[in-house]
Amino acid sequence: MQRIGVLTSGGDSPGMNAAIRAVVRKAIYHGREIIGIKHGFAGFIEADMSPMNLGSVADIIHRGGTILHTARSEEFTTPEGRAKAYENVRRFGLQGLVIIGGDGSFRGGLQFYREYNIPVVCVPGTIDNDIPGTDYSIGFDTAVNNVVDAINKIRDTATSHERTFIIEVMGRRSGYIALAAGLAGGAETIMIPEHPTSIDEICRKLNRGYRRGKLHSIIIVAEGAASGLEVGAKIKEKTGFDTKVTILGHLQRGGTPTAYDRILASRMGAKAVEMLINGEKCKMVGIVSGEIVSVDLETVTAGKKELDMDMYHLAGILSI
Ligand code: F6P
């Protein structure tokens, strides 16, 4: 394993740069060469690739986004697209691949490994934290902190105006961001796809609070559970409360990564290189109970990450 390729794919996540830095520097530490592939699988197909050195990753550990850029490539989902990428594996003499991204990117990596037998190690980089086999993915902690920061600010104005605020957060089909940020931000209600909550139920809770003199509320809605705008309109219609909706959108994905994400990314990126050098193939790096582990990629792509329902119930108890 002399030459390793690295790419970031799918939605960017804060900490991806720290992961790239770790991959590049750990590979060089072990005397290996590293090729950076730009724009994810799209750049792999187009040969948008070049060697990286220690200086290529200088001054990036604190930066959000990814210096390698990213994309969601339709072409790589086709056998023709993957054949073009394999041409570039040969042309650039790659003997292993590190893929930093989410579940869609991992499925692409798995398919590529099956067809061309090129060793692949995936690193979970997605704010959604929806990857099985790992407690955390890179970027989740930063995204949650971004949301909590927004909740704090919105709470100031919600209290002043005695309003009900609905905050829609990302997460695709997962409620992890909503749950973690809702618990940390003291939200009164958290709507997640894993445990549907009816509008009537929310209105009953709001009315109960109102009778006790609670005149403002924060409701966190995971995008996979409902549309924040619709939730706001329905609550207003049923209760007559002054509702305001904020859709946080892509600001959740930006900004300087937290120390937790930088450390996680550094550990995972370094482990990915170690795994390739040790001859591992078709694996993902994970973190389980604080330990960095190697997980079978087939199991990861076939599985579904379960939400921590104890945490969900705790948030409910504490928000009474
Ligand atoms: O997977 C990360 C994520 O930010 C999801 O939470 C969100 O649904 C999606 O990507 C948005 O994708 P895009 O940036 O392509 O609009």
Coordinates of N, CA and C in Angstrom, one line a residue, residues 8 13-23 57 60-69 100 138 257 265:
T8 N -13.6 13.7 -0.2 CA -14.8 14.0 0.6 C -16.0 14.0 -0.3
S13 N -19.2 18.6 6.1 CA -19.5 18.7 7.5 C -18.3 19.3 8.2
P14 N -18.5 20.1 9.3 CA -17.3 20.8 9.9 C -16.4 19.7 10.6
G15 N -15.2 19.7 10.3 CA -14.2 18.7 10.8 C -13.7 17.9 9.6
M16 N -14.3 18.0 8.5 CA -13.8 17.2 7.3 C -12.3 17.6 7.1
N17 N -12.0 18.9 7.2 CA -10.6 19.4 6.9 C -9.7 18.7 7.9
A18 N -10.1 18.7 9.2 CA -9.2 18.0 10.2 C -9.0 16.6 9.8
A19 N -10.0 15.9 9.3 CA -9.9 14.5 8.9 C -8.9 14.4 7.7
I20 N -9.0 15.3 6.7 CA -8.1 15.3 5.6 C -6.7 15.5 6.0
R21 N -6.5 16.4 6.9 CA -5.2 16.7 7.5 C -4.6 15.5 8.1
A22 N -5.4 14.8 8.9 CA -4.9 13.6 9.6 C -4.5 12.5 8.6
V23 N -5.4 12.3 7.6 CA -5.1 11.3 6.6 C -3.8 11.6 5.9
V57 N -2.0 20.7 3.7 CA -3.1 20.6 4.8 C -2.7 21.6 6.0
I60 N -5.6 24.4 8.2 CA -7.0 24.0 7.8 C -7.7 23.4 9.0
I61 N -7.1 23.1 10.1 CA -7.7 22.3 11.2 C -8.9 23.0 11.7
H62 N -8.9 24.3 11.7 CA -10.0 25.2 12.3 C -11.0 25.6 11.3
R63 N -10.9 25.2 10.0 CA -11.8 25.6 9.0 C -12.9 24.6 8.7
G64 N -14.2 25.2 8.7 CA -15.3 24.3 8.3 C -15.2 24.0 6.8
G65 N -16.2 23.2 6.3 CA -16.2 22.8 4.9 C -15.1 21.8 4.6
T66 N -14.7 21.7 3.3 CA -13.6 20.8 2.9 C -12.8 21.4 1.8
I67 N -11.5 21.4 2.0 CA -10.6 22.0 1.0 C -10.6 21.1 -0.3
L68 N -11.0 19.9 -0.2 CA -11.1 19.0 -1.4 C -12.4 19.3 -2.1
H69 N -13.3 20.1 -1.6 CA -14.6 20.3 -2.2 C -15.4 19.0 -2.2
I100 N -14.4 10.1 2.9 CA -15.0 10.8 4.1 C -16.3 11.4 3.6
I138 N -18.4 12.9 12.2 CA -17.7 14.2 12.2 C -18.6 15.3 11.8
P257 N -15.1 24.1 13.3 CA -15.5 22.9 14.0 C -15.1 23.0 15.5
A265 N -12.1 13.8 14.3 CA -11.7 13.8 12.9 C -10.2 13.4 12.8

